[in-house]
PDB file of C-alpha atoms in Angstrom:
ATOM      1  CA  MET A   1      60.016  30.584 134.041  1.00 43.00           C
ATOM      2  CA  PRO A   2      57.244  33.175 134.402  1.00 48.00           C
ATOM      3  CA  GLU A   3      55.260  34.265 131.374  1.00 52.00           C
ATOM      4  CA  ALA A   4      56.662  37.311 129.621  1.00 59.00           C
ATOM      5  CA  GLN A   5      55.159  40.453 131.052  1.00 78.00           C
ATOM      6  CA  SER A   6      56.126  44.094 131.075  1.00 88.00           C
ATOM      7  CA  PRO A   7      58.164  45.106 134.083  1.00 95.00           C
ATOM      8  CA  THR A   8      57.208  47.967 136.364  1.00 97.00           C
ATOM      9  CA  ILE A   9      60.109  50.433 136.260  1.00 98.00           C
ATOM     10  CA  ALA A  10      60.804  53.020 138.951  1.00 98.00           C
ATOM     11  CA  LEU A  11      63.502  55.673 139.224  1.00 98.00           C
ATOM     12  CA  GLU A  12      65.468  56.139 142.447  1.00 98.00           C
ATOM     13  CA  GLN A  13      67.917  59.025 142.736  1.00 97.00           C
ATOM     14  CA  GLU A  14      70.036  60.416 145.537  1.00 97.00           C
ATOM     15  CA  GLY A  15      72.590  63.115 144.919  1.00 95.00           C
ATOM     16  CA  ALA A  16      74.752  62.294 141.887  1.00 97.00           C
ATOM     17  CA  LYS A  17      73.736  58.610 141.785  1.00 98.00           C
ATOM     18  CA  GLY A  18      70.593  56.993 140.497  1.00 98.00           C
ATOM     19  CA  ARG A  19      69.104  53.761 139.299  1.00 98.00           C
ATOM     20  CA  TYR A  20      66.133  52.379 137.463  1.00 99.00           C
ATOM     21  CA  ILE A  21      64.591  49.378 139.200  1.00 99.00           C
ATOM     22  CA  ALA A  22      62.494  46.882 137.227  1.00 98.00           C
ATOM     23  CA  ARG A  23      60.149  44.485 138.974  1.00 98.00           C
ATOM     24  CA  ILE A  24      57.971  41.688 137.648  1.00 96.00           C
ATOM     25  CA  GLU A  25      55.195  40.256 139.761  1.00 94.00           C
ATOM     26  CA  GLY A  26      56.168  36.851 141.122  1.00 93.00           C
ATOM     27  CA  ILE A  27      59.931  37.513 140.939  1.00 95.00           C
ATOM     28  CA  SER A  28      61.383  38.790 144.195  1.00 95.00           C
ATOM     29  CA  GLU A  29      64.733  40.098 142.953  1.00 97.00           C
ATOM     30  CA  PRO A  30      64.596  43.283 140.825  1.00 98.00           C
ATOM     31  CA  ALA A  31      66.687  44.203 137.794  1.00 98.00           C
ATOM     32  CA  GLU A  32      68.540  47.514 137.811  1.00 99.00           C
ATOM     33  CA  LEU A  33      70.350  50.004 135.643  1.00 99.00           C
ATOM     34  CA  THR A  34      72.608  52.352 137.612  1.00 99.00           C
ATOM     35  CA  PHE A  35      73.913  55.740 136.533  1.00 99.00           C
ATOM     36  CA  SER A  36      76.023  58.657 137.736  1.00 98.00           C
ATOM     37  CA  ILE A  37      75.156  62.280 137.035  1.00 98.00           C
ATOM     38  CA  VAL A  38      78.089  64.207 135.556  1.00 98.00           C
ATOM     39  CA  ASN A  39      76.272  67.534 135.178  1.00 97.00           C
ATOM     40  CA  ASP A  40      72.885  68.920 134.114  1.00 95.00           C
ATOM     41  CA  HIS A  41      73.467  67.702 130.555  1.00 97.00           C
ATOM     42  CA  MET A  42      75.248  64.344 130.925  1.00 98.00           C
ATOM     43  CA  ILE A  43      74.957  61.042 132.804  1.00 98.00           C
ATOM     44  CA  ILE A  44      77.066  57.883 132.783  1.00 99.00           C
ATOM     45  CA  ALA A  45      75.220  54.561 132.514  1.00 99.00           C
ATOM     46  CA  ASP A  46      77.391  52.450 134.855  1.00 98.00           C
ATOM     47  CA  HIS A  47      75.830  49.005 135.150  1.00 98.00           C
ATOM     48  CA  THR A  48      72.855  46.884 134.161  1.00 98.00           C
ATOM     49  CA  GLY A  49      72.023  43.826 136.245  1.00 98.00           C
ATOM     50  CA  VAL A  50      69.223  41.359 135.523  1.00 98.00           C
ATOM     51  CA  PRO A  51      68.570  38.389 137.837  1.00 98.00           C
ATOM     52  CA  ASP A  52      68.488  34.916 136.296  1.00 97.00           C
ATOM     53  CA  ALA A  53      64.718  34.685 136.825  1.00 96.00           C
ATOM     54  CA  MET A  54      64.225  37.653 134.459  1.00 96.00           C
ATOM     55  CA  ARG A  55      66.717  36.698 131.754  1.00 95.00           C
ATOM     56  CA  GLY A  56      65.236  36.440 128.290  1.00 94.00           C
ATOM     57  CA  LEU A  57      62.197  38.555 129.174  1.00 95.00           C
ATOM     58  CA  GLY A  58      63.485  41.828 127.671  1.00 95.00           C
ATOM     59  CA  VAL A  59      63.871  43.512 131.049  1.00 97.00           C
ATOM     60  CA  GLY A  60      67.389  44.836 130.407  1.00 97.00           C
ATOM     61  CA  LYS A  61      66.273  46.387 127.133  1.00 97.00           C
ATOM     62  CA  ALA A  62      63.205  47.893 128.841  1.00 97.00           C
ATOM     63  CA  LEU A  63      65.497  49.547 131.404  1.00 98.00           C
ATOM     64  CA  VAL A  64      67.678  51.064 128.667  1.00 98.00           C
ATOM     65  CA  GLU A  65      64.604  52.241 126.740  1.00 98.00           C
ATOM     66  CA  ARG A  66      63.324  54.018 129.862  1.00 98.00           C
ATOM     67  CA  LEU A  67      66.744  55.634 130.368  1.00 98.00           C
ATOM     68  CA  VAL A  68      66.708  56.851 126.752  1.00 98.00           C
ATOM     69  CA  GLU A  69      63.130  58.187 127.027  1.00 98.00           C
ATOM     70  CA  ASP A  70      63.876  60.073 130.241  1.00 98.00           C
ATOM     71  CA  SER A  71      67.153  61.432 128.858  1.00 98.00           C
ATOM     72  CA  ARG A  72      65.382  62.786 125.773  1.00 98.00           C
ATOM     73  CA  ARG A  73      62.751  64.462 127.906  1.00 98.00           C
ATOM     74  CA  LYS A  74      65.393  66.026 130.176  1.00 97.00           C
ATOM     75  CA  GLU A  75      67.745  66.841 127.259  1.00 97.00           C
ATOM     76  CA  VAL A  76      70.546  64.815 128.832  1.00 98.00           C
ATOM     77  CA  ARG A  77      73.242  62.822 126.990  1.00 98.00           C
ATOM     78  CA  ILE A  78      74.181  59.287 128.064  1.00 99.00           C
ATOM     79  CA  VAL A  79      77.767  58.025 128.242  1.00 99.00           C
ATOM     80  CA  PRO A  80      77.327  54.238 127.813  1.00 98.00           C
ATOM     81  CA  LEU A  81      80.060  52.924 130.135  1.00 98.00           C
ATOM     82  CA  CYS A  82      77.990  49.797 130.836  1.00 98.00           C
ATOM     83  CA  PRO A  83      78.700  47.163 128.129  1.00 98.00           C
ATOM     84  CA  TYR A  84      75.006  46.264 127.833  1.00 98.00           C
ATOM     85  CA  VAL A  85      73.907  49.879 127.349  1.00 98.00           C
ATOM     86  CA  LYS A  86      76.729  50.320 124.808  1.00 98.00           C
ATOM     87  CA  ALA A  87      75.654  47.178 122.901  1.00 98.00           C
ATOM     88  CA  GLN A  88      72.007  48.286 122.837  1.00 98.00           C
ATOM     89  CA  SER A  89      72.984  51.766 121.644  1.00 97.00           C
ATOM     90  CA  LEU A  90      74.847  50.232 118.693  1.00 97.00           C
ATOM     91  CA  LYS A  91      71.694  48.279 117.749  1.00 97.00           C
ATOM     92  CA  HIS A  92      69.548  51.424 117.943  1.00 97.00           C
ATOM     93  CA  PRO A  93      70.988  54.268 115.840  1.00 96.00           C
ATOM     94  CA  GLU A  94      67.745  56.174 116.490  1.00 97.00           C
ATOM     95  CA  TRP A  95      69.080  56.776 120.009  1.00 98.00           C
ATOM     96  CA  SER A  96      72.091  58.735 118.698  1.00 96.00           C
ATOM     97  CA  ASP A  97      70.481  62.009 119.797  1.00 97.00           C
ATOM     98  CA  VAL A  98      71.054  61.027 123.445  1.00 98.00           C
ATOM     99  CA  ILE A  99      73.996  58.584 123.279  1.00 98.00           C
ATOM    100  CA  GLN A 100      77.410  60.198 123.666  1.00 95.00           C
ATOM    101  CA  SER A 101      79.825  58.466 121.284  1.00 83.00           C
TER     102      SER A 101
END
């Protein structure tokens, strides 16, 4: 297993769909968090996928944290349809300003 290191996270968006891609040097397969744009003020976090090689490195949480940061900046609310995003939101009440309950 690679040493723990911070992933590089990039945003890809096309139309009403988007995803955050996390990469770690030395691991070929990226992790992702996908979302759908409902309107200018709301998105749905659909899915978080982390390859086995990245499990336990905090990559999934880093993806959700980036989603929360960007949503705050854009004044967008997140509907946590993805079970992982939902679970993280319950552990972080400080995100309630952007998580749609």
